[in-house]
mmCIF file of C-alpha atoms and ligand atoms in Angstrom:
data_model
loop_
_atom_site.group_PDB
_atom_site.id
_atom_site.type_symbol
_atom_site.label_atom_id
_atom_site.label_comp_id
_atom_site.label_asym_id
_atom_site.label_seq_id
_atom_site.Cartn_x
_atom_site.Cartn_y
_atom_site.Cartn_z
ATOM 1 C CA MET H 1 -6.776 4.807 23.050
ATOM 2 C CA THR H 2 -9.554 2.585 24.255
ATOM 3 C CA MET H 3 -12.478 2.133 21.930
ATOM 4 C CA SER H 4 -15.806 3.785 22.630
ATOM 5 C CA SER H 5 -18.646 1.331 23.065
ATOM 6 C CA SER H 6 -20.198 2.380 19.749
ATOM 7 C CA LEU H 7 -16.916 1.825 17.915
ATOM 8 C CA ARG H 8 -16.420 -1.549 19.586
ATOM 9 C CA ARG H 9 -19.912 -2.564 18.536
ATOM 10 C CA GLU H 10 -19.154 -1.726 14.901
ATOM 11 C CA VAL H 11 -15.748 -3.449 14.949
ATOM 12 C CA THR H 12 -17.244 -6.645 16.353
ATOM 13 C CA HIS H 13 -20.253 -6.508 14.066
ATOM 14 C CA PHE H 14 -18.035 -8.407 11.630
ATOM 15 C CA GLN H 15 -17.612 -11.956 12.904
ATOM 16 C CA PRO H 16 -14.230 -13.262 11.789
ATOM 17 C CA ARG H 17 -14.814 -16.815 12.946
ATOM 18 C CA LEU H 18 -17.704 -17.413 10.594
ATOM 19 C CA ALA H 19 -16.825 -19.286 7.413
ATOM 20 C CA ILE H 20 -16.999 -17.329 4.178
ATOM 21 C CA ASP H 21 -20.290 -18.937 3.121
ATOM 22 C CA GLU H 22 -21.951 -17.837 6.378
ATOM 23 C CA ALA H 23 -20.228 -14.517 6.981
ATOM 24 C CA MET H 24 -21.609 -11.041 6.428
ATOM 25 C CA THR H 25 -19.234 -8.375 5.109
ATOM 26 C CA PRO H 26 -18.139 -5.592 7.502
ATOM 27 C CA PRO H 27 -20.798 -2.952 8.164
ATOM 28 C CA ALA H 28 -20.820 0.388 6.347
ATOM 29 C CA SER H 29 -19.349 2.153 9.398
ATOM 30 C CA TRP H 30 -15.970 0.517 8.613
ATOM 31 C CA TYR H 31 -15.927 2.553 5.417
ATOM 32 C CA THR H 32 -17.494 5.811 6.558
ATOM 33 C CA TRP H 33 -16.823 6.646 10.214
ATOM 34 C CA PRO H 34 -14.004 9.073 11.134
ATOM 35 C CA ASP H 35 -13.602 7.196 14.463
ATOM 36 C CA PHE H 36 -12.964 4.038 12.528
ATOM 37 C CA PHE H 37 -10.302 5.790 10.503
ATOM 38 C CA GLU H 38 -8.564 6.922 13.712
ATOM 39 C CA ARG H 39 -8.694 3.400 15.094
ATOM 40 C CA GLU H 40 -6.957 2.130 11.944
ATOM 41 C CA ARG H 41 -4.250 4.723 12.370
ATOM 42 C CA GLU H 42 -3.425 3.393 15.855
ATOM 43 C CA THR H 43 -3.579 -0.261 14.892
ATOM 44 C CA VAL H 44 -3.495 -1.315 11.229
ATOM 45 C CA PHE H 45 -1.058 1.400 10.108
ATOM 46 C CA ALA H 46 1.066 1.390 13.257
ATOM 47 C CA GLN H 47 1.915 -2.293 13.372
ATOM 48 C CA ASN H 48 2.267 -3.666 9.856
ATOM 49 C CA TRP H 49 5.002 -3.508 7.234
ATOM 50 C CA GLN H 50 4.544 -0.552 4.898
ATOM 51 C CA PHE H 51 5.804 0.257 1.443
ATOM 52 C CA ALA H 52 8.341 3.110 1.386
ATOM 53 C CA CYS H 53 9.544 3.668 -2.195
ATOM 54 C CA PRO H 54 11.170 2.125 -5.246
ATOM 55 C CA LEU H 55 14.793 1.171 -4.525
ATOM 56 C CA ASP H 56 15.860 3.430 -7.426
ATOM 57 C CA LYS H 57 15.067 6.455 -5.233
ATOM 58 C CA VAL H 58 17.569 5.511 -2.531
ATOM 59 C CA ARG H 59 20.415 3.866 -4.440
ATOM 60 C CA GLU H 60 23.099 6.472 -3.688
ATOM 61 C CA ASN H 61 24.473 7.270 -0.247
ATOM 62 C CA GLY H 62 22.653 10.287 1.181
ATOM 63 C CA GLN H 63 19.497 9.847 -0.890
ATOM 64 C CA TYR H 64 16.312 10.178 1.118
ATOM 65 C CA VAL H 65 12.546 10.123 0.568
ATOM 66 C CA ARG H 66 9.745 11.331 2.736
ATOM 67 C CA VAL H 67 6.926 8.834 3.202
ATOM 68 C CA ASP H 68 3.561 9.942 4.582
ATOM 69 C CA VAL H 69 1.127 7.236 5.612
ATOM 70 C CA GLN H 70 -2.131 7.677 7.479
ATOM 71 C CA GLY H 71 -1.207 10.970 9.171
ATOM 72 C CA GLU H 72 2.332 9.904 10.096
ATOM 73 C CA THR H 73 5.466 11.127 8.366
ATOM 74 C CA TYR H 74 8.719 9.186 7.943
ATOM 75 C CA VAL H 75 12.059 9.662 6.198
ATOM 76 C CA ILE H 76 13.729 6.656 4.573
ATOM 77 C CA LEU H 77 17.373 7.095 3.528
ATOM 78 C CA ARG H 78 20.687 5.500 2.674
ATOM 79 C CA ASP H 79 23.397 6.665 5.052
ATOM 80 C CA GLU H 80 27.059 7.480 4.283
ATOM 81 C CA ASN H 81 28.004 3.812 4.765
ATOM 82 C CA GLY H 82 25.393 2.584 2.315
ATOM 83 C CA ASP H 83 23.068 1.247 5.020
ATOM 84 C CA MET H 84 19.317 1.780 4.762
ATOM 85 C CA ARG H 85 17.721 3.629 7.650
ATOM 86 C CA GLY H 86 14.344 5.103 8.484
ATOM 87 C CA PHE H 87 13.104 7.612 11.057
ATOM 88 C CA HIS H 88 10.042 9.527 12.054
ATOM 89 C CA ASN H 89 10.310 12.724 10.011
ATOM 90 C CA VAL H 90 9.566 15.006 12.955
ATOM 91 C CA CYS H 91 12.026 17.363 14.633
ATOM 92 C CA ARG H 92 12.480 16.660 18.354
ATOM 93 C CA HIS H 93 12.375 20.404 19.047
ATOM 94 C CA HIS H 94 8.945 21.720 18.031
ATOM 95 C CA ALA H 95 7.743 18.925 15.727
ATOM 96 C CA ALA H 96 8.364 20.497 12.325
ATOM 97 C CA GLN H 97 8.864 18.030 9.505
ATOM 98 C CA LEU H 98 12.518 17.668 8.654
ATOM 99 C CA VAL H 99 12.437 16.749 4.993
ATOM 100 C CA VAL H 100 10.075 17.686 2.211
ATOM 101 C CA GLY H 101 9.846 15.338 -0.767
ATOM 102 C CA GLU H 102 13.068 13.616 -1.765
ATOM 103 C CA GLY H 103 16.701 14.487 -2.365
ATOM 104 C CA CYS H 104 20.280 13.841 -1.345
ATOM 105 C CA ALA H 105 21.908 15.217 1.819
ATOM 106 C CA GLU H 106 24.785 14.718 4.252
ATOM 107 C CA GLU H 107 22.640 15.638 7.233
ATOM 108 C CA LEU H 108 19.026 16.471 8.009
ATOM 109 C CA VAL H 109 18.546 20.105 8.961
ATOM 110 C CA CYS H 110 15.235 21.247 10.370
ATOM 111 C CA PRO H 111 13.958 24.191 8.321
ATOM 112 C CA TYR H 112 12.420 25.766 11.435
ATOM 113 C CA HIS H 113 15.318 26.414 13.893
ATOM 114 C CA GLY H 114 18.213 24.601 12.290
ATOM 115 C CA TRP H 115 18.391 21.530 14.512
ATOM 116 C CA THR H 116 20.700 19.207 12.616
ATOM 117 C CA TYR H 117 20.651 15.407 12.631
ATOM 118 C CA GLY H 118 23.146 12.953 11.159
ATOM 119 C CA LEU H 119 21.984 10.324 8.695
ATOM 120 C CA ASP H 120 22.098 7.973 11.687
ATOM 121 C CA GLY H 121 19.366 10.080 13.329
ATOM 122 C CA VAL H 122 21.613 11.462 16.092
ATOM 123 C CA LEU H 123 21.157 15.156 16.910
ATOM 124 C CA LYS H 124 24.459 16.803 15.925
ATOM 125 C CA SER H 125 23.709 20.392 16.770
ATOM 126 C CA ALA H 126 20.875 22.450 18.236
ATOM 127 C CA PRO H 127 21.593 26.176 17.918
ATOM 128 C CA GLN H 128 21.297 28.242 21.121
ATOM 129 C CA MET H 129 20.160 25.319 23.284
ATOM 130 C CA GLY H 130 23.414 25.234 25.300
ATOM 131 C CA ALA H 131 22.150 27.117 28.334
ATOM 132 C CA MET H 132 19.082 24.976 28.838
ATOM 133 C CA LYS H 133 19.075 22.904 32.022
ATOM 134 C CA GLY H 134 19.241 19.179 31.682
ATOM 135 C CA PHE H 135 19.405 19.201 27.882
ATOM 136 C CA LYS H 136 21.210 16.087 26.701
ATOM 137 C CA ARG H 137 21.774 16.206 22.962
ATOM 138 C CA MET H 138 22.181 12.454 22.709
ATOM 139 C CA ARG H 139 18.683 11.897 24.079
ATOM 140 C CA PHE H 140 17.143 13.778 21.182
ATOM 141 C CA ALA H 141 17.865 11.360 18.361
ATOM 142 C CA LEU H 142 15.123 10.730 15.803
ATOM 143 C CA PRO H 143 13.079 7.619 16.646
ATOM 144 C CA PRO H 144 14.112 4.942 14.131
ATOM 145 C CA VAL H 145 11.943 2.599 12.078
ATOM 146 C CA GLU H 146 13.103 -0.692 10.610
ATOM 147 C CA VAL H 147 13.793 -0.727 6.862
ATOM 148 C CA GLU H 148 13.869 -3.720 4.532
ATOM 149 C CA VAL H 149 14.896 -3.891 0.871
ATOM 150 C CA TRP H 150 13.074 -6.534 -1.102
ATOM 151 C CA GLY H 151 13.906 -6.877 -4.795
ATOM 152 C CA PRO H 152 13.345 -3.433 -6.349
ATOM 153 C CA LEU H 153 11.116 -2.292 -3.438
ATOM 154 C CA VAL H 154 11.807 -0.708 -0.048
ATOM 155 C CA PHE H 155 9.557 -1.348 2.947
ATOM 156 C CA PHE H 156 9.601 -0.183 6.554
ATOM 157 C CA HIS H 157 7.889 -1.090 9.786
ATOM 158 C CA PRO H 158 6.435 1.819 11.774
ATOM 159 C CA GLY H 159 6.368 -0.125 15.051
ATOM 160 C CA THR H 160 8.079 -3.217 16.390
ATOM 161 C CA PRO H 161 7.949 -6.035 13.832
ATOM 162 C CA GLU H 162 6.920 -9.390 15.209
ATOM 163 C CA ARG H 163 8.754 -11.065 12.364
ATOM 164 C CA PRO H 164 11.207 -9.999 9.649
ATOM 165 C CA PHE H 165 9.643 -8.866 6.380
ATOM 166 C CA ALA H 166 10.819 -11.906 4.415
ATOM 167 C CA GLU H 167 9.220 -14.212 6.969
ATOM 168 C CA SER H 168 5.900 -12.352 6.994
ATOM 169 C CA PHE H 169 5.648 -12.734 3.217
ATOM 170 C CA ALA H 170 7.608 -15.978 2.920
ATOM 171 C CA ASP H 171 5.923 -17.529 -0.094
ATOM 172 C CA LEU H 172 6.040 -14.392 -2.154
ATOM 173 C CA GLY H 173 9.767 -13.878 -2.757
ATOM 174 C CA PRO H 174 10.421 -17.015 -4.816
ATOM 175 C CA ARG H 175 7.182 -16.552 -6.723
ATOM 176 C CA LEU H 176 8.044 -13.007 -7.789
ATOM 177 C CA ASN H 177 11.681 -13.839 -8.375
ATOM 178 C CA ALA H 178 10.544 -16.486 -10.833
ATOM 179 C CA PHE H 179 9.281 -13.555 -12.900
ATOM 180 C CA GLY H 180 12.686 -11.835 -12.669
ATOM 181 C CA SER H 181 11.257 -8.987 -10.608
ATOM 182 C CA ALA H 182 14.582 -7.909 -9.131
ATOM 183 C CA ALA H 183 15.942 -6.830 -12.547
ATOM 184 C CA LEU H 184 13.088 -4.454 -13.355
ATOM 185 C CA MET H 185 13.530 -0.700 -13.674
ATOM 186 C CA HIS H 186 11.221 1.893 -12.218
ATOM 187 C CA VAL H 187 9.822 3.884 -15.136
ATOM 188 C CA THR H 188 7.095 6.163 -13.878
ATOM 189 C CA ARG H 189 4.632 6.934 -11.104
ATOM 190 C CA ARG H 190 0.982 7.960 -11.352
ATOM 191 C CA ARG H 191 -1.281 9.083 -8.549
ATOM 192 C CA TYR H 192 -5.038 8.541 -8.528
ATOM 193 C CA PRO H 193 -7.043 10.427 -5.882
ATOM 194 C CA MET H 194 -10.346 8.692 -5.193
ATOM 195 C CA ASN H 195 -13.566 9.585 -3.396
ATOM 196 C CA CYS H 196 -13.761 6.384 -1.418
ATOM 197 C CA ASN H 197 -12.478 4.779 1.738
ATOM 198 C CA TRP H 198 -9.157 3.028 1.107
ATOM 199 C CA LYS H 199 -10.697 -0.375 1.899
ATOM 200 C CA VAL H 200 -13.282 -0.037 -0.863
ATOM 201 C CA PHE H 201 -10.459 -0.018 -3.398
ATOM 202 C CA VAL H 202 -8.691 -2.925 -1.683
ATOM 203 C CA ASP H 203 -11.922 -4.963 -1.563
ATOM 204 C CA ASN H 204 -12.392 -4.420 -5.289
ATOM 205 C CA TYR H 205 -8.903 -5.782 -5.898
ATOM 206 C CA LEU H 206 -9.539 -8.861 -3.776
ATOM 207 C CA ASP H 207 -12.767 -10.172 -5.298
ATOM 208 C CA GLY H 208 -11.123 -13.104 -7.066
ATOM 209 C CA GLY H 209 -11.707 -11.677 -10.528
ATOM 210 C CA TYR H 210 -15.478 -11.537 -9.935
ATOM 211 C CA HIS H 211 -15.790 -8.019 -11.370
ATOM 212 C CA ILE H 212 -13.461 -8.421 -14.333
ATOM 213 C CA ALA H 213 -16.006 -9.917 -16.741
ATOM 214 C CA HIS H 214 -18.512 -7.172 -15.931
ATOM 215 C CA LEU H 215 -16.381 -4.092 -15.478
ATOM 216 C CA HIS H 216 -13.190 -4.678 -17.487
ATOM 217 C CA ARG H 217 -14.414 -6.187 -20.752
ATOM 218 C CA GLY H 218 -11.183 -5.350 -22.588
ATOM 219 C CA LEU H 219 -9.081 -7.007 -19.925
ATOM 220 C CA ALA H 220 -11.440 -9.992 -19.624
ATOM 221 C CA SER H 221 -11.040 -10.815 -23.310
ATOM 222 C CA GLN H 222 -7.326 -11.369 -22.732
ATOM 223 C CA LEU H 223 -7.570 -13.420 -19.555
ATOM 224 C CA SER H 224 -8.515 -17.044 -19.274
ATOM 225 C CA MET H 225 -11.001 -16.515 -16.443
ATOM 226 C CA ASP H 226 -11.487 -20.259 -15.876
ATOM 227 C CA SER H 227 -7.896 -20.385 -14.688
ATOM 228 C CA TYR H 228 -8.400 -17.632 -12.098
ATOM 229 C CA ALA H 229 -7.217 -18.894 -8.701
ATOM 230 C CA THR H 230 -6.787 -17.398 -5.229
ATOM 231 C CA GLN H 231 -4.505 -18.500 -2.429
ATOM 232 C CA VAL H 232 -4.339 -16.915 0.995
ATOM 233 C CA PHE H 233 -1.338 -16.949 3.294
ATOM 234 C CA ASP H 234 -0.575 -15.422 6.661
ATOM 235 C CA MET H 235 -0.254 -11.726 5.767
ATOM 236 C CA HIS H 236 -0.784 -11.806 2.018
ATOM 237 C CA SER H 237 -2.845 -13.330 -0.722
ATOM 238 C CA VAL H 238 -2.099 -14.216 -4.316
ATOM 239 C CA GLN H 239 -4.487 -14.257 -7.257
ATOM 240 C CA THR H 240 -3.297 -15.745 -10.523
ATOM 241 C CA CYS H 241 -4.741 -15.974 -13.989
ATOM 242 C CA ALA H 242 -3.471 -17.363 -17.282
ATOM 243 C CA SER H 243 -3.602 -15.257 -20.427
ATOM 244 C CA ASN H 244 -5.950 -15.999 -23.282
ATOM 245 C CA ALA H 245 -4.206 -16.533 -26.601
ATOM 246 C CA THR H 246 -6.508 -14.303 -28.630
ATOM 247 C CA PRO H 247 -5.363 -11.518 -30.931
ATOM 248 C CA LYS H 248 -5.666 -7.830 -30.143
ATOM 249 C CA ASN H 249 -9.071 -6.885 -28.905
ATOM 250 C CA SER H 250 -11.346 -4.798 -31.055
ATOM 251 C CA GLU H 251 -10.628 -1.588 -29.191
ATOM 252 C CA GLY H 252 -6.982 -1.696 -30.074
ATOM 253 C CA HIS H 253 -5.656 -2.038 -26.563
ATOM 254 C CA ASP H 254 -3.034 -4.687 -26.703
ATOM 255 C CA PHE H 255 -3.806 -6.426 -23.454
ATOM 256 C CA LYS H 256 -2.327 -9.674 -24.644
ATOM 257 C CA GLU H 257 1.070 -8.176 -25.127
ATOM 258 C CA ARG H 258 0.857 -6.542 -21.762
ATOM 259 C CA ILE H 259 -0.297 -9.645 -19.965
ATOM 260 C CA GLY H 260 2.055 -12.050 -21.732
ATOM 261 C CA ARG H 261 1.876 -15.566 -20.355
ATOM 262 C CA GLY H 262 -0.353 -14.704 -17.436
ATOM 263 C CA SER H 263 -0.765 -12.456 -14.491
ATOM 264 C CA ILE H 264 -0.175 -12.579 -10.770
ATOM 265 C CA TYR H 265 -1.797 -10.204 -8.316
ATOM 266 C CA ALA H 266 -0.212 -10.235 -4.885
ATOM 267 C CA PHE H 267 -1.728 -8.336 -1.987
ATOM 268 C CA LEU H 268 0.435 -7.490 1.004
ATOM 269 C CA TYR H 269 -1.704 -6.624 3.992
ATOM 270 C CA PRO H 270 -2.797 -3.946 4.637
ATOM 271 C CA ASN H 271 -2.417 -1.650 1.603
ATOM 272 C CA PHE H 272 0.049 -2.762 -1.052
ATOM 273 C CA MET H 273 -0.338 -4.706 -4.279
ATOM 274 C CA ILE H 274 2.231 -6.170 -6.637
ATOM 275 C CA ASN H 275 0.980 -7.021 -10.128
ATOM 276 C CA ARG H 276 3.025 -9.011 -12.601
ATOM 277 C CA TYR H 277 1.869 -9.173 -16.193
ATOM 278 C CA GLY H 278 4.361 -11.174 -18.196
ATOM 279 C CA PRO H 279 7.494 -9.027 -18.496
ATOM 280 C CA ILE H 280 6.285 -6.038 -16.508
ATOM 281 C CA MET H 281 5.202 -5.107 -13.023
ATOM 282 C CA ASP H 282 3.118 -2.436 -11.446
ATOM 283 C CA THR H 283 2.626 -1.789 -7.776
ATOM 284 C CA ASN H 284 -0.393 -0.121 -6.202
ATOM 285 C CA TRP H 285 0.037 1.649 -2.910
ATOM 286 C CA VAL H 286 -3.276 2.587 -1.290
ATOM 287 C CA LEU H 287 -2.950 5.645 0.930
ATOM 288 C CA PRO H 288 -5.849 6.563 3.223
ATOM 289 C CA ILE H 289 -6.555 10.305 3.323
ATOM 290 C CA ASP H 290 -9.635 10.433 5.509
ATOM 291 C CA ALA H 291 -12.631 8.200 6.170
ATOM 292 C CA THR H 292 -14.039 8.682 2.672
ATOM 293 C CA HIS H 293 -10.991 9.559 0.531
ATOM 294 C CA CYS H 294 -7.836 7.799 -0.494
ATOM 295 C CA GLU H 295 -5.109 8.012 -3.079
ATOM 296 C CA VAL H 296 -3.654 5.115 -5.018
ATOM 297 C CA VAL H 297 -0.038 5.487 -6.132
ATOM 298 C CA PHE H 298 0.884 3.361 -9.142
ATOM 299 C CA ASP H 299 4.549 2.635 -9.842
ATOM 300 C CA TYR H 300 5.427 1.011 -13.169
ATOM 301 C CA TRP H 301 8.412 -1.247 -13.736
ATOM 302 C CA PHE H 302 9.757 -2.537 -17.019
ATOM 303 C CA PRO H 303 12.692 -4.679 -18.139
ATOM 304 C CA ALA H 304 13.884 -1.879 -20.481
ATOM 305 C CA LYS H 305 13.049 1.777 -20.983
ATOM 306 C CA GLU H 306 15.446 2.943 -23.713
ATOM 307 C CA GLY H 307 14.697 2.761 -27.435
ATOM 308 C CA ALA H 308 11.655 3.174 -29.671
ATOM 309 C CA GLU H 309 10.359 -0.361 -29.144
ATOM 310 C CA ALA H 310 10.553 -0.136 -25.347
ATOM 311 C CA GLU H 311 8.941 3.314 -25.379
ATOM 312 C CA ARG H 312 6.061 2.110 -27.535
ATOM 313 C CA PHE H 313 5.498 -0.875 -25.259
ATOM 314 C CA ILE H 314 5.571 1.335 -22.151
ATOM 315 C CA GLU H 315 3.123 3.822 -23.649
ATOM 316 C CA GLN H 316 0.684 1.057 -24.629
ATOM 317 C CA SER H 317 0.935 -0.624 -21.262
ATOM 318 C CA LEU H 318 0.312 2.616 -19.390
ATOM 319 C CA ALA H 319 -2.734 3.369 -21.539
ATOM 320 C CA ALA H 320 -4.173 -0.088 -20.861
ATOM 321 C CA SER H 321 -3.481 0.219 -17.139
ATOM 322 C CA ASP H 322 -5.064 3.667 -16.968
ATOM 323 C CA ARG H 323 -8.223 2.414 -18.649
ATOM 324 C CA VAL H 324 -8.642 -0.408 -16.117
ATOM 325 C CA GLN H 325 -7.879 1.984 -13.273
ATOM 326 C CA GLN H 326 -10.515 4.487 -14.434
ATOM 327 C CA GLU H 327 -13.069 1.664 -14.406
ATOM 328 C CA ASP H 328 -12.007 0.656 -10.888
ATOM 329 C CA ILE H 329 -12.177 4.265 -9.660
ATOM 330 C CA ALA H 330 -15.681 4.747 -11.011
ATOM 331 C CA ILE H 331 -17.013 1.582 -9.382
ATOM 332 C CA SER H 332 -15.208 2.242 -6.079
ATOM 333 C CA GLU H 333 -16.754 5.716 -5.893
ATOM 334 C CA SER H 334 -20.141 4.211 -6.705
ATOM 335 C CA VAL H 335 -19.716 1.738 -3.825
ATOM 336 C CA GLN H 336 -18.757 4.563 -1.453
ATOM 337 C CA ARG H 337 -21.964 6.440 -2.307
ATOM 338 C CA GLY H 338 -23.978 3.244 -1.820
ATOM 339 C CA LEU H 339 -22.400 2.640 1.601
ATOM 340 C CA ARG H 340 -23.979 5.887 2.786
ATOM 341 C CA SER H 341 -27.440 4.735 1.784
ATOM 342 C CA ARG H 342 -29.981 4.075 4.544
ATOM 343 C CA SER H 343 -30.855 0.906 2.648
ATOM 344 C CA TYR H 344 -27.482 -0.805 3.084
ATOM 345 C CA ASN H 345 -25.364 -1.964 5.987
ATOM 346 C CA THR H 346 -23.710 -5.299 5.210
ATOM 347 C CA GLY H 347 -23.482 -7.689 2.270
ATOM 348 C CA ARG H 348 -22.312 -11.243 1.580
ATOM 349 C CA TYR H 349 -19.274 -12.922 0.004
ATOM 350 C CA ALA H 350 -19.182 -14.999 -3.144
ATOM 351 C CA PRO H 351 -17.723 -18.079 -1.380
ATOM 352 C CA ALA H 352 -15.739 -19.482 -4.316
ATOM 353 C CA LEU H 353 -14.294 -16.128 -5.384
ATOM 354 C CA GLU H 354 -14.038 -13.487 -2.683
ATOM 355 C CA ILE H 355 -11.634 -15.512 -0.580
ATOM 356 C CA ALA H 356 -8.830 -12.949 -0.440
ATOM 357 C CA MET H 357 -11.330 -10.215 0.496
ATOM 358 C CA HIS H 358 -12.623 -12.293 3.402
ATOM 359 C CA HIS H 359 -9.022 -12.915 4.484
ATOM 360 C CA PHE H 360 -8.361 -9.143 4.370
ATOM 361 C CA HIS H 361 -11.373 -8.449 6.586
ATOM 362 C CA ARG H 362 -10.265 -11.102 9.077
ATOM 363 C CA LEU H 363 -6.827 -9.519 9.338
ATOM 364 C CA LEU H 364 -8.396 -6.097 9.834
ATOM 365 C CA SER H 365 -10.735 -7.474 12.466
ATOM 366 C CA SER H 366 -7.780 -8.977 14.324
ATOM 367 C CA ASP H 367 -5.819 -5.695 14.301
ATOM 368 C CA LEU H 368 -8.817 -3.542 15.157
ATOM 369 C CA THR H 369 -10.011 -5.583 18.116
ATOM 370 C CA GLU H 370 -6.591 -5.667 19.784
ATOM 371 C CA VAL H 371 -6.616 -3.974 23.175
HETATM 372 FE FE1 FE2 L 1 -10.775 -3.984 -11.394
#
């Protein structure tokens, strides 16, 4: 789809070549216009690596999960040979969705008219289609998508990847492995619906810790904010912060224990975050719903989940995480309301802090302006 002139004007309102200390932030239309949302669907979410699920969900042969991202639906599975595969989750007959949720199966059977696909995506049988002229079963395989397992996480690419996953995020693997990420177990998932554009939440995450001292007082007391640092790479950015060796904060939330020796916040463009706090990890998957709504899916990973001590630690960590998340939701929804105001169109960047946010907007600008 070619862009309308009004959409093009809004996309190019942000000037990616300007340095951070000169640049204006993207205009409010980026966060409010339905046309903008559609443009993202055709570009940002069609041509970048996407999170699929925790590896624990597709460990056994035949296990599958449905993954819905930005109006598209996919099925990610492990076939009978143990190989990971992914497909568009849409029947080639009349477009019904093949799988609902997750499960384990030997074949994918469409609930509408019984068209049956192998775990390799090939159409095995199509009841009563025999007499149709020119119908070649083999031409009706499910369109595949590329799948990549990375530590305890599964990703896929909805289009044609320019580079393998590991190359796109080259610096990140060793850094996360140093934390022992691959050995972590998936413990639980929480979903947070939010009344804001998905990029408002991402921007908040990428402000270089700017908001922590103001919005997350409990968290701030456990972080050594002077050590906060941001690095940007090709398709990702990394924020790091050392922990502060103070005792439990006055509100009884044991952030220190949760944070351990420090934290690392990795952002994988366009909508996935990996957070390491000492021994544990959580991932945040930001799913656009429409121009002014999104949902953030939190997955929590721990080194152990059995036993009273592990359970206590998990419970405390989840409570601390939820508190921070509620603060982030409230401010993100406040920003979304402000973006609708007649008084506001664009803002500025804090040049020493909001480096990863500026990087995010440059990547978006590049994807959005593509012909
Ligand atoms: Fe925050």
